[in-house]
PDB file of C-alpha atoms in Angstrom:
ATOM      1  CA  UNK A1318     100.195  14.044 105.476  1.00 90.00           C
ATOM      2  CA  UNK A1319      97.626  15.943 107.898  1.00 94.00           C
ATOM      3  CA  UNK A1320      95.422  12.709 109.125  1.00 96.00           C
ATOM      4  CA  UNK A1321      93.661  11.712 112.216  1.00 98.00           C
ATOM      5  CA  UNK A1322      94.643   9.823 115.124  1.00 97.00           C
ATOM      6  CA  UNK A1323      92.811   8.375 118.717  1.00 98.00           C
ATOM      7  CA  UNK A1324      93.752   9.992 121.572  1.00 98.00           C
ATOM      8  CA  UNK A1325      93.682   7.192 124.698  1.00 97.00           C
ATOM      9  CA  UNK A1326      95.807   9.287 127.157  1.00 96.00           C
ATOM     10  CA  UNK A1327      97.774  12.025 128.438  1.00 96.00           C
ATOM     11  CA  UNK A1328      99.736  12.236 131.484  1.00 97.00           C
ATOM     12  CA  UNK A1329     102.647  10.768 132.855  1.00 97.00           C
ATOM     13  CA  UNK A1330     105.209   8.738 130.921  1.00 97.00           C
ATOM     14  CA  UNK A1331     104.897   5.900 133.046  1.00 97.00           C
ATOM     15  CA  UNK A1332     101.301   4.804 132.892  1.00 97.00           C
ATOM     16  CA  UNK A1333     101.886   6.097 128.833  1.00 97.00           C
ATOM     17  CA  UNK A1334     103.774   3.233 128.700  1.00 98.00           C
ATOM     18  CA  UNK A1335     101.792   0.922 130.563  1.00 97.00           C
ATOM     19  CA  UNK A1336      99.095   1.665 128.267  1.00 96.00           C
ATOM     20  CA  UNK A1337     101.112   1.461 125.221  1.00 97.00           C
ATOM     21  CA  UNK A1338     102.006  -1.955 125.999  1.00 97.00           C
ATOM     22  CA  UNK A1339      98.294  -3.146 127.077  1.00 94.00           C
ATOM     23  CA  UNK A1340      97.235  -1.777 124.168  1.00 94.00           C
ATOM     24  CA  UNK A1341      99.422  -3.249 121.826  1.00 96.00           C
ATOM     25  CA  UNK A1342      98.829  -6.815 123.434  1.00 94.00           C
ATOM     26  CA  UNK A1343      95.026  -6.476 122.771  1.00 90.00           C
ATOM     27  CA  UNK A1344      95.332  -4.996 119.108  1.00 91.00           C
ATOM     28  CA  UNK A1345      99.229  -5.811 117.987  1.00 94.00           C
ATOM     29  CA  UNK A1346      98.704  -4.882 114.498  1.00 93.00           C
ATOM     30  CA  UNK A1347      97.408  -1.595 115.434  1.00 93.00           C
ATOM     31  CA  UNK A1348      99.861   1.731 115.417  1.00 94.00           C
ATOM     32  CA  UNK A1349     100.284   3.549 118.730  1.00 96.00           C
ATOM     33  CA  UNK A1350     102.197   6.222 119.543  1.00 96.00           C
ATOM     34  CA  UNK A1351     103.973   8.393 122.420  1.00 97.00           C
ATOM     35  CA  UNK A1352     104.304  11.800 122.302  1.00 97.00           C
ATOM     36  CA  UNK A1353     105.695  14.061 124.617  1.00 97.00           C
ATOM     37  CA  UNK A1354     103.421  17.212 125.412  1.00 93.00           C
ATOM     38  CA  UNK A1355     105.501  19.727 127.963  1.00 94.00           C
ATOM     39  CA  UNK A1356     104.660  18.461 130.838  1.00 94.00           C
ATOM     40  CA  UNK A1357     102.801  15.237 130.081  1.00 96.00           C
ATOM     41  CA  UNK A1358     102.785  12.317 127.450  1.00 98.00           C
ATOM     42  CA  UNK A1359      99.959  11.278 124.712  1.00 98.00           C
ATOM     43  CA  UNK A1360      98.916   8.263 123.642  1.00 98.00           C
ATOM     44  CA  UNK A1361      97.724   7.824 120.120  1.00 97.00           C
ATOM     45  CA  UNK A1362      96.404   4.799 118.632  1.00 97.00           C
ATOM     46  CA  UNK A1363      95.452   4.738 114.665  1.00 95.00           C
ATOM     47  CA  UNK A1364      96.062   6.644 112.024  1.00 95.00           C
ATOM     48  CA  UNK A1365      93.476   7.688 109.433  1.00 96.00           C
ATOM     49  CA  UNK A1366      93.292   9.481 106.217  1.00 94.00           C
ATOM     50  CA  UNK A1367      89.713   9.840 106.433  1.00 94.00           C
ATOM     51  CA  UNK A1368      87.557  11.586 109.765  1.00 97.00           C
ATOM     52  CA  UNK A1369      84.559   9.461 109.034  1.00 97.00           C
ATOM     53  CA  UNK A1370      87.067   5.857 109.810  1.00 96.00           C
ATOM     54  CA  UNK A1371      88.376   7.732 112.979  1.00 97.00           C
ATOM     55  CA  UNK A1372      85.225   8.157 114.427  1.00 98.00           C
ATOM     56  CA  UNK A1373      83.968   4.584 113.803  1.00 97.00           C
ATOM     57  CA  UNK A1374      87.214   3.271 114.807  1.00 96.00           C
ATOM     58  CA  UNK A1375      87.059   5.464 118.268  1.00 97.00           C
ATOM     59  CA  UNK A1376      83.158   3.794 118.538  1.00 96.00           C
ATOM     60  CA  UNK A1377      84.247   0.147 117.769  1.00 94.00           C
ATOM     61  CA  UNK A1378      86.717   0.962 120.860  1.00 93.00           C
ATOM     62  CA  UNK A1379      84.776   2.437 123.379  1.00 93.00           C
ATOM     63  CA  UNK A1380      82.101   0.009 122.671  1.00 91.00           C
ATOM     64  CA  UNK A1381      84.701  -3.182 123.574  1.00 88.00           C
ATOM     65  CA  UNK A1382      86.343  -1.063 126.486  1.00 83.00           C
ATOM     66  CA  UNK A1383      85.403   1.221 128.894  1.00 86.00           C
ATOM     67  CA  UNK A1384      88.842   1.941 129.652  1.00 87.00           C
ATOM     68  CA  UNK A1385      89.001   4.251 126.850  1.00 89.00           C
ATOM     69  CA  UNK A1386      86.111   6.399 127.656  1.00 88.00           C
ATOM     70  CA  UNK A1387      87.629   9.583 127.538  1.00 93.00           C
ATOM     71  CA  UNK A1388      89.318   8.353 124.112  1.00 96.00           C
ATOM     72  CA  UNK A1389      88.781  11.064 121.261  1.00 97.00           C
ATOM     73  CA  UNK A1390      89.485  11.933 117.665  1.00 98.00           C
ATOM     74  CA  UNK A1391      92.222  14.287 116.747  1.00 97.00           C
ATOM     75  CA  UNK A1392      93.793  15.799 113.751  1.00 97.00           C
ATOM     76  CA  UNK A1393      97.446  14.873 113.444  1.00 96.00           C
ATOM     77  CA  UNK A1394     100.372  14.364 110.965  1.00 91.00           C
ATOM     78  CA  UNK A1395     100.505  10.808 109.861  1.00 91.00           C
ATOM     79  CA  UNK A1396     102.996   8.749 108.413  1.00 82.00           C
ATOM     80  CA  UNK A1397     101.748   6.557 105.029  1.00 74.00           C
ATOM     81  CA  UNK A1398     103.842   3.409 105.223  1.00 65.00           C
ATOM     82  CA  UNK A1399     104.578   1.284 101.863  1.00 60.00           C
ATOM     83  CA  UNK A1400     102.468  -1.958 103.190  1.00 58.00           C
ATOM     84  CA  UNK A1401     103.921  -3.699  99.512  1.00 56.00           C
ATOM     85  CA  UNK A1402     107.178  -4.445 101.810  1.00 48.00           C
TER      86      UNK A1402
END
């Protein structure tokens, strides 16, 4: 279903990784993503039904990280898991 997601990166697959993985240490119940963009990689982090819960998720991050600064909303395709299992 169309959703939103938080973009934290884009660039090479290496540091996508490394920031995948330092990510997922700080938040390890949170969803993150790689994507491959010809010629680079994205990071995404979330996934939201709703704009509004994007937004104030991407504030609650930038305001307990500076390292994701350049962090922004985006519309993107989203999975809905069954959280029942």
């Amino acid at each position: 279903m169309q959703g939103y997601v938080i973009q934290v990166y884009y660039g090479r697959l290496r540091r996508a990784r490394e920031i995948k993985d330092a990510f997922l240490e700080l938040y390890p119940d949170e969803i993150v993503e790689i994507e491959y963009d010809n010629p680079d990689y994205k990071v995404f982090v979330g996934q939201y039904m709703d704009i509004n819960l994007a937004r104030a998720a991407l504030a609650a991050l930038k305001g307990r990280s500076s390292e994701y600064g350049g962090a922004f909303v985006r519309p993107k395709e989203i999975k809905i898991y069954n959280q029942n299992k």
